[in-house]
Amino acid sequence: MAPKPKSTPVETRVGLKDGTYAVLTLVDVAVAALRTPEDDKYDVLAVVGGKNVPALMLVRNALKGQDPANTNAAEMALHDLGFRILVRRRFNNVTGEPVRLTREQINNSSI
């Protein structure tokens, strides 16, 4: 017997900055992608309709201005809906090694 194909969910939940959750739908993301410009200065991008759009900005627009808890929450919600995620990795120019942030740097960073 052939395996049952997985279907893409039409909605998922995303954590918000205030500690609550909001429902993010595939339709809301598609509509938000139309008005979210491509911007390659961001480190986490979602591929939507051939455009590389910032994941955080896309989810914020899809949720009509509500802020996701962080970039990871936005990324995971988009991934749940079946979108490809691109993550830029930073490297040290001198050593060529991947940059590793300390816990303090991560805690003091802003979205």
GROMACS .gro file of C-alpha atoms in nm:
model
  111
    1MET     CA    1   0.000   0.000   0.000
    2ALA     CA    2   0.135   0.343  -0.095
    3PRO     CA    3   0.200   0.593   0.187
    4LYS     CA    4  -0.065   0.856   0.236
    5PRO     CA    5   0.061   1.191   0.104
    6LYS     CA    6   0.107   1.467   0.358
    7SER     CA    7  -0.108   1.771   0.307
    8THR     CA    8   0.002   2.121   0.391
    9PRO     CA    9  -0.195   2.272   0.679
   10VAL     CA   10  -0.396   2.584   0.598
   11GLU     CA   11  -0.324   2.742   0.936
   12THR     CA   12  -0.090   2.728   1.233
   13ARG     CA   13  -0.036   2.910   1.561
   14VAL     CA   14   0.242   3.159   1.621
   15GLY     CA   15   0.357   3.292   1.959
   16LEU     CA   16   0.334   3.667   2.007
   17LYS     CA   17   0.551   3.906   2.209
   18ASP     CA   18   0.279   3.949   2.470
   19GLY     CA   19   0.281   3.575   2.544
   20THR     CA   20  -0.043   3.495   2.362
   21TYR     CA   21  -0.089   3.310   2.035
   22ALA     CA   22  -0.243   3.407   1.702
   23VAL     CA   23  -0.363   3.198   1.412
   24LEU     CA   24  -0.159   3.240   1.095
   25THR     CA   25  -0.327   3.119   0.777
   26LEU     CA   26  -0.183   3.029   0.440
   27VAL     CA   27  -0.413   3.285   0.277
   28ASP     CA   28  -0.301   3.564   0.513
   29VAL     CA   29   0.063   3.488   0.433
   30ALA     CA   30  -0.003   3.484   0.057
   31VAL     CA   31  -0.182   3.821   0.071
   32ALA     CA   32   0.087   3.970   0.299
   33ALA     CA   33   0.357   3.853   0.057
   34LEU     CA   34   0.203   4.075  -0.212
   35ARG     CA   35   0.268   4.387  -0.003
   36THR     CA   36   0.590   4.280   0.173
   37PRO     CA   37   0.895   4.396  -0.023
   38GLU     CA   38   1.200   4.181  -0.078
   39ASP     CA   39   1.483   4.292   0.150
   40ASP     CA   40   1.808   4.097   0.161
   41LYS     CA   41   1.949   4.278   0.466
   42TYR     CA   42   1.754   4.036   0.689
   43ASP     CA   43   1.908   3.705   0.794
   44VAL     CA   44   1.593   3.491   0.780
   45LEU     CA   45   1.395   3.499   0.457
   46ALA     CA   46   1.089   3.306   0.340
   47VAL     CA   47   1.043   3.206  -0.023
   48VAL     CA   48   0.689   3.304  -0.124
   49GLY     CA   49   0.580   3.317  -0.486
   50GLY     CA   50   0.938   3.341  -0.608
   51LYS     CA   51   1.018   3.633  -0.376
   52ASN     CA   52   1.262   3.621  -0.084
   53VAL     CA   53   1.086   3.824   0.186
   54PRO     CA   54   1.193   3.878   0.548
   55ALA     CA   55   1.018   3.613   0.758
   56LEU     CA   56   0.956   3.840   1.056
   57MET     CA   57   0.812   4.124   0.847
   58LEU     CA   58   0.598   3.880   0.646
   59VAL     CA   59   0.441   3.725   0.956
   60ARG     CA   60   0.388   4.068   1.114
   61ASN     CA   61   0.207   4.183   0.799
   62ALA     CA   62   0.004   3.862   0.781
   63LEU     CA   63  -0.102   3.911   1.144
   64LYS     CA   64  -0.204   4.271   1.067
   65GLY     CA   65   0.061   4.434   1.283
   66GLN     CA   66   0.079   4.188   1.574
   67ASP     CA   67   0.443   4.110   1.659
   68PRO     CA   68   0.564   3.749   1.663
   69ALA     CA   69   0.756   3.660   1.978
   70ASN     CA   70   1.082   3.650   1.779
   71THR     CA   71   1.227   3.557   1.442
   72ASN     CA   72   1.231   3.188   1.530
   73ALA     CA   73   0.856   3.190   1.605
   74ALA     CA   74   0.791   3.351   1.266
   75GLU     CA   75   1.026   3.108   1.090
   76MET     CA   76   0.868   2.800   1.248
   77ALA     CA   77   0.514   2.914   1.167
   78LEU     CA   78   0.605   2.973   0.802
   79HIS     CA   79   0.780   2.637   0.789
   80ASP     CA   80   0.468   2.470   0.932
   81LEU     CA   81   0.268   2.621   0.645
   82GLY     CA   82   0.508   2.470   0.392
   83PHE     CA   83   0.722   2.770   0.298
   84ARG     CA   84   1.096   2.735   0.236
   85ILE     CA   85   1.314   2.930   0.478
   86LEU     CA   86   1.655   3.073   0.391
   87VAL     CA   87   1.893   3.157   0.675
   88ARG     CA   88   2.208   3.362   0.624
   89ARG     CA   89   2.507   3.244   0.820
   90ARG     CA   90   2.773   3.499   0.919
   91PHE     CA   91   3.144   3.413   0.898
   92ASN     CA   92   3.449   3.575   1.052
   93ASN     CA   93   3.637   3.755   0.773
   94VAL     CA   94   3.976   3.673   0.924
   95THR     CA   95   3.941   3.308   1.026
   96GLY     CA   96   3.662   3.200   0.793
   97GLU     CA   97   3.489   3.031   1.087
   98PRO     CA   98   3.116   3.069   1.154
   99VAL     CA   99   3.037   3.349   1.399
  100ARG     CA  100   2.912   3.221   1.733
  101LEU     CA  101   2.734   3.469   1.956
  102THR     CA  102   2.761   3.453   2.333
  103ARG     CA  103   2.443   3.413   2.540
  104GLU     CA  104   2.481   3.777   2.650
  105GLN     CA  105   2.500   3.897   2.288
  106ILE     CA  106   2.190   3.698   2.200
  107ASN     CA  107   1.996   3.827   2.500
  108ASN     CA  108   2.093   4.189   2.428
  109SER     CA  109   2.011   4.174   2.057
  110SER     CA  110   1.699   4.324   1.910
  111ILE     CA  111   1.468   4.191   1.644
   0.00000   0.00000   0.00000
